[in-house]
Coordinates of C-alpha atoms in Angstrom, one line a residue:
Chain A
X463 CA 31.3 33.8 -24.1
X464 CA 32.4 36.3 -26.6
X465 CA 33.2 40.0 -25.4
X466 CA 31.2 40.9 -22.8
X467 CA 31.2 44.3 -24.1
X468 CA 28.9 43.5 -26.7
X469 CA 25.5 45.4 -25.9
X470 CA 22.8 45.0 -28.2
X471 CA 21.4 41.0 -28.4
X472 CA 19.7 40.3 -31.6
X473 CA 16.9 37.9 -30.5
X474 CA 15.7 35.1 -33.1
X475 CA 12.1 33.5 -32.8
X476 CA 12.3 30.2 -34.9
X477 CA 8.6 28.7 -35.6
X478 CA 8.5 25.0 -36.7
X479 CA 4.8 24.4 -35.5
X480 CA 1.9 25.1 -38.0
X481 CA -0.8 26.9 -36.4
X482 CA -4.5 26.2 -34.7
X483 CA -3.5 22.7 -33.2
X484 CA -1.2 24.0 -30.3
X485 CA -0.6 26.6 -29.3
X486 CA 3.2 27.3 -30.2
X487 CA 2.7 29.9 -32.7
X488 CA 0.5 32.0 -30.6
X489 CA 3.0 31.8 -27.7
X490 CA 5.9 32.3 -30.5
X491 CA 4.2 35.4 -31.5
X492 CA 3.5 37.2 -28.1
X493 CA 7.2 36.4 -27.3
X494 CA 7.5 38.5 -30.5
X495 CA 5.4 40.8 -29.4
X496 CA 6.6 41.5 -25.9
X497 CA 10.7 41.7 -26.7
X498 CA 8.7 44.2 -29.7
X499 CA 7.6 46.1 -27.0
X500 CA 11.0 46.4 -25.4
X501 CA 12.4 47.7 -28.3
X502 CA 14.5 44.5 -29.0
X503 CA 16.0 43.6 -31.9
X504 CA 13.9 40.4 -32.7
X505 CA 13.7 38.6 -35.9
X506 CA 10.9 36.1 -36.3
X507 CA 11.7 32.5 -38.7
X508 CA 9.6 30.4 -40.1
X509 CA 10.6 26.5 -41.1
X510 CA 9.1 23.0 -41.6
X511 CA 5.3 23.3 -40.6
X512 CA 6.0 26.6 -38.9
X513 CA 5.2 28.0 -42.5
X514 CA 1.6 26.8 -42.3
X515 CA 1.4 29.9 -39.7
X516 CA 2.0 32.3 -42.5
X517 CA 0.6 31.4 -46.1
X518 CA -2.5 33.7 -47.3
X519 CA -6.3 33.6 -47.1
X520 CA -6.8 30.9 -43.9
X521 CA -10.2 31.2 -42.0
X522 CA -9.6 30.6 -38.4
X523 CA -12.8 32.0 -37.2
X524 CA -14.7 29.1 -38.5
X525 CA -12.9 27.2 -35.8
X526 CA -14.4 28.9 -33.4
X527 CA -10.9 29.3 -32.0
X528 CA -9.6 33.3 -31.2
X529 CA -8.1 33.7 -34.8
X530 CA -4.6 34.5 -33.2
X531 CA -3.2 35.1 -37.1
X532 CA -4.5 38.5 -37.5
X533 CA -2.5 39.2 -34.4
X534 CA 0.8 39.3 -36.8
X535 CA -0.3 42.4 -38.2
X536 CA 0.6 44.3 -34.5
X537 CA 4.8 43.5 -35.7
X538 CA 4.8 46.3 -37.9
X539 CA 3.6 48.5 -35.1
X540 CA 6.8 47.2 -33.6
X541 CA 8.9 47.4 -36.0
X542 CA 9.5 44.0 -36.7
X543 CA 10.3 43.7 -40.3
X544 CA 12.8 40.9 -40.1
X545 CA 10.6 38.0 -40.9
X546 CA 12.2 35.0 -42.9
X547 CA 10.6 32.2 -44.5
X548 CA 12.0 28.7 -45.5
X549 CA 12.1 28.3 -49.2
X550 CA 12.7 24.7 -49.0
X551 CA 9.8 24.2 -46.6
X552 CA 7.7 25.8 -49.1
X553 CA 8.0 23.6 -51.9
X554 CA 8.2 20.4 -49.3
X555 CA 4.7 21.6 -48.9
X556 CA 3.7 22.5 -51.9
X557 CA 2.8 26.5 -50.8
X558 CA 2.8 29.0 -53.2
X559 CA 5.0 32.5 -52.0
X560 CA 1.5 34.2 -51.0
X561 CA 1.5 34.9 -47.7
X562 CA -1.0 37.2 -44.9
X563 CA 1.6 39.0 -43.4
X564 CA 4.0 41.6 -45.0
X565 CA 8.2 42.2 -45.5
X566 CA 8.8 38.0 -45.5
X567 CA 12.0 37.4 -47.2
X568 CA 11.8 33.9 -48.7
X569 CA 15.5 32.7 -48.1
X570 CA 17.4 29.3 -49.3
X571 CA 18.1 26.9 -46.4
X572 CA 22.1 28.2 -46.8
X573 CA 20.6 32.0 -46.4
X574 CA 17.8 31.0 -43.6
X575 CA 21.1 28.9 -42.0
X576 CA 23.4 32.2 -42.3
X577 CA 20.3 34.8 -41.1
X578 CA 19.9 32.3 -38.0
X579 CA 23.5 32.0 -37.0
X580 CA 23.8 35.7 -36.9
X581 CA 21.0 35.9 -33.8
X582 CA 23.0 36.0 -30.5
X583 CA 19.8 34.7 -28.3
X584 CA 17.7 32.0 -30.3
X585 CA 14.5 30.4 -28.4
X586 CA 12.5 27.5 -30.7
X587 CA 8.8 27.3 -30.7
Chain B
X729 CA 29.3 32.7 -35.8
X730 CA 29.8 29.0 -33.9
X731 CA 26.1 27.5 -33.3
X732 CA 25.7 24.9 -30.8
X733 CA 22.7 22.8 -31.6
X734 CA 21.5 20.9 -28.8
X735 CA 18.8 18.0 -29.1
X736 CA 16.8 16.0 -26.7
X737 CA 14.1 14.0 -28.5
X738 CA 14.6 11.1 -31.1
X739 CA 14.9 11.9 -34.9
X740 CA 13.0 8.6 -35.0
X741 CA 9.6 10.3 -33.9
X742 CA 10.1 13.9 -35.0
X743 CA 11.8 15.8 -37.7
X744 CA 14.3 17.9 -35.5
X745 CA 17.4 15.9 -36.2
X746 CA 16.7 16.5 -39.9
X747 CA 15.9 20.2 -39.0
X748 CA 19.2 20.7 -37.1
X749 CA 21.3 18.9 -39.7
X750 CA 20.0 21.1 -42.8
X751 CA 21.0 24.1 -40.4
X752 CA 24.3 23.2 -39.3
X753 CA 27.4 25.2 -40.7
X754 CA 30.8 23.8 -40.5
X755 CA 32.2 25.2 -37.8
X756 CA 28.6 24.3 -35.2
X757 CA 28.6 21.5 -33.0
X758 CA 25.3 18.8 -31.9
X759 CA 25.1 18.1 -28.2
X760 CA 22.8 15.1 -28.3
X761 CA 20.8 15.3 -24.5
X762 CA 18.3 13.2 -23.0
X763 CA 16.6 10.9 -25.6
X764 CA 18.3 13.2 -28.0
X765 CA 21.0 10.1 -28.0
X766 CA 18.3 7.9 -29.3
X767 CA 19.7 9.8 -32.7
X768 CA 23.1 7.6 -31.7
X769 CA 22.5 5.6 -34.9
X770 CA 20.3 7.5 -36.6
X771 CA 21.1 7.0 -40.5
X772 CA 20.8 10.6 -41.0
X773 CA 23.0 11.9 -38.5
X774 CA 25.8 8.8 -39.6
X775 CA 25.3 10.2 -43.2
X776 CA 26.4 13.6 -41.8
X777 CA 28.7 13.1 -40.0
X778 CA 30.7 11.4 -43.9
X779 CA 29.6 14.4 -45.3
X780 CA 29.8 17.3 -42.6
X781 CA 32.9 16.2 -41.1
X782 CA 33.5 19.9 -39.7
X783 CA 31.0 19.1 -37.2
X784 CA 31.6 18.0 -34.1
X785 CA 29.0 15.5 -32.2
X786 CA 28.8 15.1 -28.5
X787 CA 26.5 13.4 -26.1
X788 CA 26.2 12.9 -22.6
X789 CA 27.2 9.6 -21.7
X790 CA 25.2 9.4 -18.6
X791 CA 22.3 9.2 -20.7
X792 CA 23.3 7.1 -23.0
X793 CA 24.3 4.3 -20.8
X794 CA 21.4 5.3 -19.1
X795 CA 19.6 3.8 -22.0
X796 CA 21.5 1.1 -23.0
X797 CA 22.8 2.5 -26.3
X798 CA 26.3 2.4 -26.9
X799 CA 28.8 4.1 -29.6
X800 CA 31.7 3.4 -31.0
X801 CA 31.6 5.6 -33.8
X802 CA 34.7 7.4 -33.4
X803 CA 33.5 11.3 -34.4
X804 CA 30.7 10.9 -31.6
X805 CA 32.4 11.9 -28.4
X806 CA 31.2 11.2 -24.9
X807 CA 31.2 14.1 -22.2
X808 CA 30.0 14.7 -19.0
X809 CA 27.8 17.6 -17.4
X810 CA 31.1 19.3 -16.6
X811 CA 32.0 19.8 -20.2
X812 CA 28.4 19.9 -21.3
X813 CA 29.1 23.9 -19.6
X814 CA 31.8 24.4 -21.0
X815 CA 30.3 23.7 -24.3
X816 CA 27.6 25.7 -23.8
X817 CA 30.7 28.3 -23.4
X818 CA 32.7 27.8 -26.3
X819 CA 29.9 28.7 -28.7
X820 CA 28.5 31.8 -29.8
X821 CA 25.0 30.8 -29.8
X822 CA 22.6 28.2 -29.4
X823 CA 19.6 26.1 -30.1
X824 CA 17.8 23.8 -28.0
X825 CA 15.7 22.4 -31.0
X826 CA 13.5 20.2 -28.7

């Protein structure tokens, strides 16, 4: 372990699950939600289908599913501004940069990689 | 910061293998649990491991055996549970990607 003395634990949430089918990303995002609440530093990622959770203009209510998505507008209330997306996954997929929740930083896999590494505690959804 | 990547499924039937790999940095390390060592001979971890050769592989040998696969690939090092802690240790952080 490094120093013990080290106090604050950055906490990173990495999605890789696209939405609606399981239910990963909701649990990912009350995970958010909840360390939010505690005032942790938390920082939420985004990669492979995990993307899918974020890109603009999807309809969940006409799945007759609770549309958990509009849910990521309470991580603002938090202040939980450190959300980053996978460029590369983007363009795997074929998504434009348009996205239904605000402050994503689109970062390179080398940038995404460095962001990640940087996150003492790191739980994968 | 040293990442410690640990998988425990087969890069055969899902994509974390190829998730990990584009995450690795040099100086991180793969711990290959469970049916993670299905990714043994996995062409994508092999091709890594000629072109990443800062990272270190490990994999528990128990299971392993346990499943009748067997290495000889020299930068793939078998450990047991005892060394799997203090692994988990001599990294900063980790990621159990599956």
């Amino acid at each position: 372990m490094t120093e013990l003395t080290q106090t604050t634990k950055s906490i990173a949430i990495v999605n890789t699950q696209a939405p609606f089918s399981s239910a990963t990303g909701k649990e990912a995002l009350d995970a958010a939600l909840i360390f939010g609440s505690f005032e942790q530093a938390i920082s939420l990622f985004f990669i492979g289908d995990g993307v899918f959770q974020v890109i603009g203009n999807q309809n969940a209510s006409s799945l007759e599913t609770k549309d958990y998505l509009k849910t990521f507008s309470a991580l603002t209330f938090y202040d939980i501004e450190n959300i980053y997306v996978c460029q590369q996954s983007l363009t795997e997929r074929n998504l434009p940069a348009n996205f239904h929740v605000d402050n994503i930083q689109v970062l390179t896999t080398a940038e995404f990689s460095q962001r990640l590494h940087s996150h003492q505690v790191i739980y994968r959804f | 910061m040293a990442m410690l990547h640990i998988i425990r499924n087969s890069g055969f039937t899902s994509n974390t293998l190829s998730q990990c790999l584009t995450m690795c940095l040099p100086e991180d390390a793969i711990l290959l649990m469970d049916d993670g060592c299905y990714n043994l001979q996995h062409p994508l971890l092999l091709e890594a491991l000629t072109k990443q050769t800062a990272i270190a592989v490990y994999y528990v040998s128990l299971h392993a055996s346990a499943r009748a696969l067997h290495n000889e690939h020299p930068s793939l090092t078998a450990i047991n549970f005892d060394e799997v802690l203090k692994l988990i240790f001599t990294f900063d952080n980790s990621i159990t990607w599956s």
